[in-house]
XYZ file of C-alpha atoms in Angstrom:
645
model
C 75.595 40.471 -189.880
C 71.887 42.191 -188.555
C 71.144 45.672 -187.991
C 70.808 46.847 -184.432
C 67.079 47.166 -183.142
C 67.597 47.812 -178.902
C 69.285 51.880 -179.679
C 66.481 53.657 -179.144
C 66.691 56.996 -181.263
C 66.866 60.305 -179.945
C 64.774 63.095 -181.111
C 65.664 66.058 -179.683
C 68.571 67.690 -177.653
C 68.498 69.551 -174.837
C 71.328 72.037 -173.111
C 73.857 69.608 -170.973
C 74.676 70.775 -168.032
C 77.375 68.984 -165.367
C 75.265 68.782 -162.030
C 77.538 67.198 -158.704
C 75.299 67.465 -155.762
C 74.903 65.955 -152.466
C 75.430 62.171 -152.393
C 72.015 61.793 -150.669
C 72.837 60.419 -147.320
C 71.779 62.289 -143.986
C 72.367 60.218 -140.759
C 70.073 60.453 -137.962
C 71.347 60.731 -134.471
C 68.254 60.383 -132.703
C 69.843 57.224 -131.218
C 73.034 58.791 -130.234
C 71.275 61.598 -128.102
C 69.484 58.807 -126.202
C 72.298 56.809 -125.547
C 74.173 59.714 -124.722
C 72.107 60.039 -121.102
C 74.324 57.004 -119.446
C 74.634 58.933 -116.056
C 72.486 59.344 -113.046
C 72.823 61.448 -110.935
C 76.433 62.432 -111.737
C 77.809 59.219 -111.415
C 79.297 57.097 -113.534
C 77.363 55.068 -115.528
C 77.424 51.747 -117.668
C 80.104 50.651 -119.836
C 83.683 50.407 -120.055
C 85.919 53.582 -118.870
C 88.325 55.077 -121.323
C 90.252 56.588 -118.226
C 91.048 60.423 -116.988
C 90.751 63.016 -119.791
C 94.137 63.270 -121.678
C 94.992 60.110 -120.362
C 96.701 58.077 -123.689
C 96.096 60.723 -126.154
C 98.226 61.788 -128.373
C 99.990 65.246 -128.144
C 98.895 68.172 -129.943
C 102.441 67.930 -131.782
C 101.322 64.662 -133.206
C 97.915 65.627 -134.191
C 99.041 68.823 -136.192
C 102.530 66.735 -137.710
C 102.617 67.278 -141.372
C 104.762 64.539 -142.736
C 103.988 61.482 -144.052
C 106.317 59.890 -141.664
C 104.567 61.617 -138.534
C 100.912 60.480 -139.845
C 102.194 56.957 -139.918
C 103.518 56.854 -136.632
C 99.902 58.327 -135.146
C 97.565 56.523 -137.295
C 99.863 53.144 -137.826
C 98.752 49.380 -137.881
C 96.459 48.537 -135.100
C 96.961 44.730 -133.168
C 93.569 44.081 -134.016
C 90.721 44.798 -137.024
C 86.859 45.170 -136.612
C 85.139 42.727 -138.904
C 83.208 44.468 -141.654
C 79.961 42.903 -142.521
C 78.526 44.638 -145.172
C 75.113 44.543 -145.568
C 73.728 42.652 -148.553
C 76.923 41.574 -149.932
C 78.491 37.689 -149.864
C 82.215 37.558 -150.203
C 83.434 35.759 -153.156
C 86.824 35.648 -151.948
C 90.079 35.238 -154.289
C 89.423 34.775 -158.219
C 90.029 31.517 -160.309
C 93.392 31.394 -162.328
C 93.274 33.647 -165.521
C 93.337 33.710 -168.762
C 96.828 34.362 -170.302
C 96.934 35.816 -173.782
C 100.021 34.815 -176.509
C 101.914 37.542 -175.639
C 102.003 36.626 -171.843
C 99.667 39.244 -170.524
C 96.955 38.661 -168.078
C 94.141 40.548 -166.261
C 93.674 42.123 -162.992
C 90.975 43.770 -161.640
C 90.375 47.236 -160.680
C 88.088 49.060 -158.863
C 88.999 52.886 -160.108
C 86.413 55.045 -158.765
C 85.398 55.067 -155.102
C 85.513 57.030 -151.828
C 86.065 56.634 -148.263
C 86.910 58.770 -145.511
C 88.918 61.542 -147.312
C 85.340 62.724 -148.905
C 81.793 62.874 -148.032
C 79.502 59.690 -147.236
C 79.715 57.187 -144.692
C 82.026 54.474 -146.034
C 85.425 54.202 -144.308
C 88.937 52.863 -146.349
C 89.002 50.004 -144.566
C 85.082 48.839 -144.918
C 85.767 49.372 -149.161
C 89.273 47.363 -148.774
C 86.817 44.526 -146.903
C 84.507 44.757 -149.881
C 87.209 45.122 -152.060
C 88.381 41.813 -151.006
C 85.022 39.579 -151.056
C 84.728 40.970 -154.579
C 87.801 39.387 -156.056
C 89.233 42.884 -156.369
C 93.206 42.939 -156.713
C 93.534 46.632 -156.793
C 91.946 49.594 -155.496
C 92.484 53.173 -156.683
C 92.306 55.822 -154.227
C 89.851 59.049 -155.551
C 88.829 61.391 -153.009
C 87.845 64.634 -154.177
C 90.495 66.710 -154.056
C 88.891 70.438 -152.463
C 88.120 67.913 -149.352
C 91.535 66.682 -148.993
C 94.146 69.804 -149.652
C 91.521 72.332 -147.438
C 92.580 75.037 -148.756
C 91.421 78.204 -146.711
C 90.663 80.375 -149.846
C 87.590 77.270 -150.933
C 84.641 78.407 -149.500
C 82.957 74.869 -149.704
C 85.045 74.541 -146.476
C 83.006 75.581 -143.714
C 85.844 77.376 -140.623
C 82.773 79.032 -138.729
C 79.044 79.543 -138.625
C 78.024 82.673 -136.759
C 74.471 82.308 -135.142
C 73.127 85.386 -136.396
C 70.662 82.847 -138.650
C 70.208 79.377 -138.562
C 70.312 79.030 -142.275
C 72.878 80.870 -144.400
C 75.827 80.113 -146.558
C 74.856 76.642 -147.687
C 73.941 76.106 -143.967
C 70.471 74.885 -142.158
C 70.052 73.952 -138.996
C 67.056 71.616 -138.210
C 65.879 70.679 -135.063
C 66.424 67.102 -133.342
C 64.958 66.076 -130.018
C 64.615 62.734 -127.938
C 62.603 62.124 -125.050
C 60.337 64.357 -123.259
C 61.052 67.567 -121.550
C 59.404 70.392 -119.537
C 61.621 73.001 -121.012
C 63.431 73.013 -124.256
C 64.626 75.639 -126.019
C 66.824 76.005 -129.181
C 66.709 79.663 -130.773
C 68.547 82.655 -131.488
C 68.806 85.689 -128.789
C 70.256 89.231 -129.023
C 74.099 88.521 -127.462
C 76.908 91.091 -126.680
C 75.538 93.353 -129.527
C 74.509 90.309 -132.188
C 73.111 87.216 -131.722
C 73.830 83.690 -130.531
C 71.997 80.114 -130.495
C 70.318 79.625 -126.862
C 69.509 76.305 -126.155
C 67.586 75.337 -122.591
C 66.364 72.289 -121.188
C 64.837 71.008 -118.306
C 63.479 67.714 -117.425
C 63.339 64.659 -114.661
C 63.526 62.175 -116.994
C 66.144 61.569 -120.099
C 65.211 63.945 -122.683
C 67.626 65.833 -125.542
C 66.823 69.071 -127.268
C 68.722 70.709 -130.112
C 69.892 71.452 -133.592
C 71.500 68.921 -136.277
C 73.265 70.688 -139.254
C 72.423 69.856 -142.421
C 74.714 71.571 -145.226
C 74.650 72.057 -149.494
C 77.048 69.114 -150.915
C 77.866 67.318 -147.632
C 80.055 70.621 -146.661
C 80.969 69.585 -142.849
C 82.257 66.139 -144.621
C 86.170 65.558 -144.500
C 88.350 63.275 -143.098
C 89.080 63.602 -139.259
C 92.705 64.642 -139.981
C 93.537 68.046 -138.404
C 89.964 68.775 -137.755
C 88.469 70.239 -134.422
C 85.194 71.738 -133.808
C 84.059 74.229 -130.803
C 83.534 77.689 -130.138
C 82.666 79.970 -127.264
C 79.935 78.989 -125.012
C 78.237 80.639 -122.085
C 76.828 78.120 -119.104
C 74.049 81.142 -117.721
C 72.450 77.931 -115.792
C 73.267 74.253 -115.278
C 71.810 72.353 -111.923
C 71.184 68.525 -111.505
C 72.914 66.488 -114.300
C 72.654 68.200 -117.340
C 74.669 68.535 -120.384
C 75.534 70.918 -123.215
C 76.821 69.011 -125.908
C 78.658 68.856 -129.021
C 77.453 65.329 -130.878
C 79.533 64.066 -134.131
C 79.140 61.406 -136.197
C 82.056 59.542 -138.267
C 82.200 56.878 -140.770
C 81.013 53.531 -140.750
C 82.949 50.076 -139.725
C 81.187 47.354 -139.638
C 77.605 47.877 -139.506
C 77.442 50.657 -137.687
C 79.228 54.395 -137.716
C 81.079 55.661 -134.811
C 80.107 58.215 -132.435
C 81.673 60.737 -129.940
C 79.513 62.751 -127.810
C 81.357 65.609 -126.112
C 79.580 66.456 -123.053
C 80.305 69.998 -120.600
C 78.198 69.714 -117.350
C 78.372 68.595 -113.404
C 80.704 65.040 -114.492
C 84.073 65.076 -113.669
C 86.729 65.318 -116.941
C 86.540 61.642 -118.579
C 86.267 59.172 -121.104
C 83.688 56.353 -121.174
C 83.178 54.140 -123.904
C 79.333 53.263 -124.077
C 79.209 50.544 -126.406
C 80.860 49.020 -129.659
C 80.891 52.823 -131.759
C 79.574 55.073 -129.109
C 82.548 56.749 -126.866
C 81.431 60.103 -124.663
C 83.899 62.746 -123.703
C 83.119 64.390 -120.121
C 84.655 68.201 -118.912
C 83.451 68.896 -116.306
C 81.781 72.817 -115.839
C 79.775 75.346 -113.877
C 77.002 77.799 -113.610
C 78.878 80.921 -114.828
C 81.330 80.043 -117.131
C 82.559 80.730 -120.291
C 84.293 78.637 -122.004
C 86.021 77.587 -125.516
C 86.368 74.218 -126.124
C 87.823 72.931 -129.270
C 87.520 69.307 -129.338
C 89.829 67.246 -131.653
C 88.148 64.080 -132.779
C 91.271 62.401 -133.595
C 92.601 62.673 -130.079
C 89.143 60.832 -128.886
C 88.813 57.962 -131.691
C 91.970 56.851 -131.129
C 91.521 56.606 -127.465
C 88.015 55.112 -128.118
C 88.464 52.713 -130.923
C 92.443 53.011 -131.796
C 93.026 48.986 -130.759
C 90.333 48.282 -133.165
C 90.519 50.612 -135.877
C 93.012 53.097 -137.506
C 91.577 56.175 -136.039
C 92.489 58.303 -138.452
C 90.008 56.229 -141.481
C 87.165 58.545 -140.344
C 85.036 61.244 -142.183
C 83.012 64.177 -140.054
C 79.034 62.824 -141.071
C 77.017 64.659 -139.275
C 77.167 67.129 -136.233
C 74.492 68.450 -133.538
C 74.227 71.161 -131.017
C 72.389 69.931 -128.296
C 71.228 70.019 -124.851
C 70.276 66.632 -122.576
C 69.095 66.208 -119.375
C 68.815 62.941 -117.205
C 67.552 65.134 -114.252
C 68.211 68.934 -114.041
C 68.518 71.623 -116.438
C 70.934 73.382 -118.165
C 70.860 77.042 -120.308
C 73.166 77.596 -122.675
C 74.775 80.411 -125.217
C 76.951 79.390 -128.362
C 77.552 82.518 -130.262
C 79.443 80.494 -133.053
C 81.071 77.232 -134.144
C 84.277 77.006 -134.946
C 85.475 74.356 -137.915
C 88.956 74.944 -137.777
C 91.117 72.816 -140.394
C 94.970 72.731 -138.889
C 96.609 70.751 -142.042
C 95.750 72.265 -145.443
C 97.511 71.644 -148.650
C 99.883 68.842 -149.583
C 100.270 68.301 -145.975
C 97.031 66.844 -145.474
C 97.389 64.972 -148.551
C 100.307 63.197 -147.229
C 98.864 62.836 -144.220
C 95.769 61.213 -145.431
C 98.118 59.136 -147.434
C 99.546 57.862 -144.341
C 96.519 56.909 -142.654
C 95.666 54.862 -145.666
C 98.461 52.843 -146.067
C 97.951 51.861 -142.518
C 94.295 50.953 -143.408
C 95.665 48.983 -146.624
C 98.444 47.011 -144.411
C 95.983 45.138 -142.705
C 94.080 43.926 -146.206
C 97.000 42.124 -148.188
C 94.698 40.836 -150.881
C 93.861 43.933 -152.228
C 96.749 46.586 -153.246
C 96.168 50.311 -152.925
C 97.060 52.859 -155.786
C 97.254 56.825 -155.462
C 94.622 58.421 -157.340
C 92.632 62.019 -157.090
C 89.319 63.103 -158.391
C 89.741 66.925 -159.508
C 86.351 68.182 -158.840
C 87.159 71.900 -158.584
C 86.243 71.705 -162.304
C 82.570 72.172 -163.797
C 83.473 68.343 -164.925
C 85.426 65.817 -162.643
C 88.330 64.198 -163.963
C 90.115 61.392 -162.181
C 93.284 61.530 -161.837
C 95.424 57.921 -161.981
C 99.108 57.709 -161.201
C 101.764 57.876 -158.776
C 102.136 61.404 -159.160
C 98.582 62.627 -158.200
C 100.105 64.645 -155.336
C 99.660 67.894 -156.991
C 96.969 70.880 -156.633
C 95.442 71.054 -159.558
C 95.447 74.838 -161.477
C 91.381 74.624 -163.438
C 91.663 78.128 -163.954
C 92.598 77.373 -167.713
C 89.538 74.971 -168.304
C 89.296 71.698 -168.716
C 91.597 70.690 -171.312
C 94.476 72.321 -168.985
C 93.691 70.213 -166.171
C 93.753 66.713 -168.666
C 96.772 68.061 -169.618
C 98.552 68.812 -166.421
C 97.258 64.858 -165.094
C 98.878 63.518 -168.445
C 102.358 65.595 -168.107
C 103.953 63.333 -165.393
C 102.950 59.710 -167.324
C 99.659 59.828 -165.158
C 96.151 59.103 -167.099
C 93.086 61.015 -167.115
C 89.648 59.855 -166.605
C 86.892 61.639 -167.498
C 84.123 61.049 -164.456
C 80.105 60.332 -164.683
C 79.103 61.648 -168.037
C 75.686 61.777 -167.111
C 76.242 63.757 -163.677
C 75.408 62.471 -160.337
C 72.237 63.740 -159.302
C 69.366 60.825 -159.195
C 66.438 61.862 -161.554
C 64.372 60.570 -164.030
C 65.826 58.801 -166.757
C 65.506 60.469 -170.397
C 66.989 59.250 -173.558
C 67.743 62.616 -175.075
C 70.015 63.091 -172.543
C 72.281 60.400 -174.391
C 72.393 62.905 -177.501
C 72.959 65.768 -175.134
C 76.237 64.285 -173.685
C 77.390 63.819 -176.716
C 77.206 66.852 -178.184
C 79.118 68.213 -175.152
C 81.713 65.962 -175.246
C 82.830 65.149 -178.535
C 83.704 68.307 -180.248
C 86.388 68.947 -177.856
C 87.162 65.070 -177.939
C 86.378 64.701 -173.877
C 88.779 67.431 -173.728
C 91.635 64.677 -174.279
C 90.918 62.578 -171.510
C 92.376 59.135 -171.483
C 89.358 57.314 -170.112
C 85.496 57.808 -170.216
C 83.748 56.299 -167.222
C 80.815 54.047 -169.379
C 80.463 50.734 -166.988
C 77.686 52.493 -164.928
C 75.107 50.363 -163.681
C 73.430 53.135 -163.229
C 74.263 56.814 -162.837
C 72.570 60.395 -162.680
C 69.755 58.545 -163.775
C 70.820 57.162 -167.035
C 71.160 52.971 -167.362
C 74.261 50.528 -168.394
C 72.938 50.711 -172.131
C 72.682 54.481 -171.827
C 76.369 54.699 -171.403
C 77.348 52.102 -173.996
C 75.280 54.097 -176.459
C 77.068 57.686 -175.360
C 80.927 55.190 -175.804
C 79.325 53.869 -179.403
C 78.108 57.597 -180.684
C 81.681 59.167 -179.488
C 83.707 55.980 -181.235
C 81.474 56.050 -183.888
C 82.624 59.792 -184.769
C 86.503 58.696 -184.416
C 86.919 59.657 -180.543
C 88.894 56.817 -179.584
C 89.286 56.321 -176.027
C 89.195 53.826 -172.870
C 86.078 52.548 -171.248
C 86.105 51.885 -168.265
C 84.314 50.528 -165.273
C 82.932 52.094 -161.835
C 81.121 52.392 -158.940
C 81.614 56.033 -157.372
C 80.550 54.420 -154.037
C 81.048 56.870 -151.104
C 79.039 54.482 -148.354
C 80.704 51.306 -148.420
C 77.653 49.028 -147.596
C 77.561 46.630 -151.014
C 79.547 46.256 -153.943
C 76.742 44.162 -155.607
C 75.398 46.431 -158.572
C 79.859 47.796 -158.895
C 82.032 47.121 -162.184
C 85.774 46.676 -161.998
C 88.464 47.302 -164.539
C 90.231 44.532 -165.988
C 93.552 45.957 -166.931
C 95.684 43.000 -169.168
C 99.375 43.513 -168.900
C 102.235 42.297 -166.124
C 100.270 43.750 -163.284
C 103.120 46.610 -162.462
C 101.563 50.244 -161.960
C 103.513 51.209 -165.287
C 101.481 48.543 -167.241
C 98.289 49.613 -165.412
C 98.742 52.821 -167.162
C 99.889 51.742 -170.442
C 96.324 49.511 -170.456
C 94.722 52.372 -169.699
C 95.827 54.500 -172.040
C 95.946 51.780 -174.927
C 92.508 50.558 -174.500
C 94.089 46.944 -173.204
C 90.673 47.067 -170.714
C 87.453 45.230 -169.775
C 84.802 45.841 -168.032
C 83.550 43.419 -165.842
C 80.592 42.907 -163.438
C 81.562 41.736 -159.749
C 80.326 38.391 -159.565
C 81.119 37.444 -162.696
C 84.149 35.421 -162.193
C 85.638 35.224 -166.070
C 87.502 36.956 -168.684
C 86.699 38.112 -171.916
C 88.945 39.811 -174.417
C 88.871 40.564 -178.323
C 91.431 40.682 -180.995
C 91.670 41.289 -184.618
C 94.174 39.988 -186.695
C 96.043 39.181 -183.651
C 95.897 42.734 -183.533
C 95.309 43.106 -179.478
C 91.927 44.897 -177.514
C 92.257 48.985 -178.169
C 94.910 48.913 -180.996
C 94.676 51.123 -184.012
C 95.835 49.564 -187.770
C 98.526 51.995 -188.870
C 97.559 51.085 -192.451
C 93.742 50.929 -192.880
C 92.574 48.468 -195.144
C 89.135 47.372 -196.636
C 90.381 43.564 -196.564
C 88.194 41.592 -194.196
C 89.723 40.480 -190.803
C 89.565 37.618 -188.436
C 88.253 39.022 -185.538
C 88.555 36.537 -182.429
C 86.754 36.348 -178.942
C 88.347 34.863 -176.077
C 85.807 33.819 -173.101
C 85.818 31.744 -170.124
C 83.746 31.001 -167.498
C 80.828 31.037 -169.867
C 77.341 30.898 -168.469
C 75.221 28.001 -170.631
C 72.601 30.638 -170.420
C 74.512 33.746 -171.986
C 75.273 34.950 -175.127
C 78.041 36.888 -176.563
C 77.229 40.126 -178.511
C 79.540 41.711 -181.117
C 78.950 45.120 -181.887
C 80.310 46.400 -184.982
C 80.472 50.479 -185.008
C 81.037 52.359 -188.330
C 83.034 55.651 -188.269
C 81.462 58.112 -190.163
C 80.841 61.622 -189.247
C 78.260 61.525 -187.062
C 78.187 65.383 -186.644
C 75.979 66.784 -183.260
C 72.680 66.492 -185.497
C 72.818 62.581 -185.635
C 70.765 61.012 -183.117
C 72.225 57.436 -183.181
C 75.525 55.657 -183.639
C 76.154 53.400 -186.577
C 75.966 50.374 -185.367
C 75.193 46.554 -186.284
C 75.229 43.289 -183.728
C 75.595 39.571 -184.134
C 75.025 36.902 -181.433
C 77.142 33.976 -180.426
C 76.161 31.235 -178.200
C 78.456 29.801 -175.806
C 78.719 26.341 -177.537
C 80.310 28.190 -180.337
C 83.127 28.979 -178.299
C 85.826 25.761 -178.996
C 88.970 25.743 -176.386
C 87.305 29.355 -174.887
C 87.649 31.013 -178.270
C 85.307 31.978 -181.395
C 86.035 33.807 -184.936
C 84.060 35.579 -187.184
C 85.176 37.278 -190.610
C 84.731 40.806 -190.407
C 84.804 44.037 -193.191
C 87.765 45.815 -193.096
C 87.331 49.899 -193.437
C 87.193 52.365 -190.643
C 85.148 50.692 -187.679
C 85.263 49.026 -184.885
C 84.125 45.843 -182.840
C 83.446 45.605 -179.412
C 81.993 42.464 -177.409
C 79.580 41.971 -174.582
C 78.948 39.066 -172.550
C 74.655 39.123 -171.688
C 73.277 36.718 -169.401
C 69.467 34.918 -169.338
C 67.844 37.833 -167.780
C 69.307 40.165 -170.538
C 72.171 41.835 -168.065
C 75.596 42.744 -169.408
C 77.972 40.780 -167.049
C 81.235 42.078 -168.993
C 82.288 43.862 -171.630
C 85.514 44.998 -173.674
C 86.915 48.009 -175.025
C 86.862 48.354 -178.997
C 89.508 47.311 -181.149
C 90.070 48.866 -184.557
C 90.205 47.998 -187.844
C 90.646 51.366 -189.205
C 90.311 55.317 -187.999
C 89.839 58.176 -190.725
C 92.470 60.175 -188.953
C 95.541 58.779 -187.133
C 96.921 62.016 -185.968
C 94.129 62.358 -183.071
C 94.780 58.421 -181.829
C 97.116 58.152 -179.256
C 100.202 56.321 -180.205
C 100.160 54.052 -177.654
C 97.600 52.368 -179.503
C 98.901 52.410 -183.225
C 100.100 48.765 -184.199
C 102.105 48.723 -187.584
C-alpha cells in the first residue's frame, strides 16, 4: 500500500452548529399577475371555462375527511397524467440485469432523502417519481418534514394568521409586486377599526396589477394543500369598471411549469376560467360597499381545473400574493388580516398525505414508494425509514431519545446532512468540527449517516467521505448512504442513490441498512460495486479479530475502461478529538485487473476496515461501497446485525 495523499489536514477547529434554513427558491408571480387580466369589460375572455363556481367541486366534508380511505377516494388515480419533462435530464430507463452475489442477494436502487409536495420547494411527487423512473431507481422513500406534515396547532413555524399591524413581523415580510403601469397604485397600512389594516388601491385604463408578495423565513407558508385554506375579511370600499381584489397562489411544478390559481373578487359573475395549461382563475362577484370574508380552498379548485391531468392533492403552496388588478377601472379594498387555517392536523394529516402519495405512485409502476419521514423538530435532522414511520415523535428528551423511538419498532434511524443545509464557502476545518460533534455520541446511535452527497452545506463528496473515515477509524460502525435532499424535482443529474443488497423486501432493505450492505451510486452509472473479506459480506464485523492476512474481493460490473478502483484501508485507532485526519491508505486497481468481474488483494489483519470507490477519468467518484471490517476493538458497540462468527 501507499500512504494516502488526497486528504487535507485540518489544523483548526470551530464551534459546530446545526443550521437548517430556507431551500432558497422564491417564485416570481409577475407573469401570473399579467395573465390574470383575461377579461375585458366584465365579459368572459379567452380560455376554457371550468363551469359555474361550485360545479363539480368536492364537498367540504370530502375535503376535511380524516381517514386514508376518504382521502384516497378524493385524490384517487386519474385517467391521464401530465407529462413531466425535467430540465437537463436525459432518461436512462430500466437498468440492465444486476449482479447476483453468492448468497443470492441482488441490489436495488433507492432514493432515500427526497422531498415533494408535503414539504417546502416546488417539486411534486409526480415529478420526482418521473425522475426516479428515468434514473433507473427501484424504490423511492418519501421523507417530508414532520412538522409541515402534521401541522400541529402549537407549532409556531406554521402560520395561521397574519394581522396587518405591520408589513414585517414573526418571520413574515411583505414586499411590493407589480405588473404594468397604473394611474394610481397603493399598498399601505392605514388606521382601521381601532387598529391598522392593509389598503390596496389601483386605477388604470390598461392592464395593471399592484400588491404585496409574502416572503417568509424558512418558507413558513409552504406545505401540502390538504386541509389548507386562505382568506380573511375584506371591505370593498370602492369598485368601478373592471377591477379585482385578488388572492394569487402558486403551487408545485407539474411538468415544466408550476400551477397557479388567482382568486378574483370583482364585477364578474361567479365562475371558473381555465386560462392555460397551468393557470386557472376563480371569480366571485362583489359590489362596492360590501364586507366579505372569503376563505378559498385550493384543493377544491386544483381538482376542478387540473384533476383530469394530475392528482390534485400533490401540491404545496409555494407563493402567495395579495393584490389588486385593473383592466379598465378602479378598486379600493381594506384587508385587516390574512387567515391561513389548517383543517386537518396530526396523524390525520399524515394519513391523508400518504393517501395522496399512494394515488400518485399508482401512475408510476416502475418505482415502489416507501413510507418515511424527516424528523426536523430537533436541532439536528433524522430520517425515519420503516413502515411504522407514522407517529409524531417526542423530541424533548434529546436526539438519542428520538433515535431510540425510531428504532423501537424495527425502523432505521438516519442522521441527515452532517454539514448542515445552508450554502456557504467550503472550509476544510468543518470536517474536524463535524467529527468532534458527532463522534462522542457515536452519532446518537443512528444506523445510517448521509455521506453520499455530491455537495451539501458547502462541502464536497470528498469532505463527506473524509468525515466517514474519521468516524470509522475511531470505531464508529455505521452505514453510509447516498442522497440528494432534493426539493425541486428539476433534475437528478447530481443525485446519489443507495443500492441495498438483499431479497428486495422492505424487511431485507432495513436489515441491509443496519448491516451496512449498501453501495452508494451516482445516477448514470449502471453497474454494481461490492466488496467482501474472506467471504464475509460488505458491512460485516468478525466476532473474533485476527492479525492474520485476509483476502479482500472486489466485484464490479460495467467498469468504464478509463476508470480506476480505489481501495481505502482505514486503521481503527483512538483518534481523539484533537486528531486532524483519519489513518488511511489507498491502493489503486485498473479495470484490466478485474478478471471475470472480480479482483482480489491480500490485506493485513487486525483492527481495520476496507472500502472501495469507482473513480472516472475526470476524478469523479461514480460509486463507493460501505466498509467491510477485519476487526473492531470494542464489539459491544457494534450492531448485532453486523457480527459474523
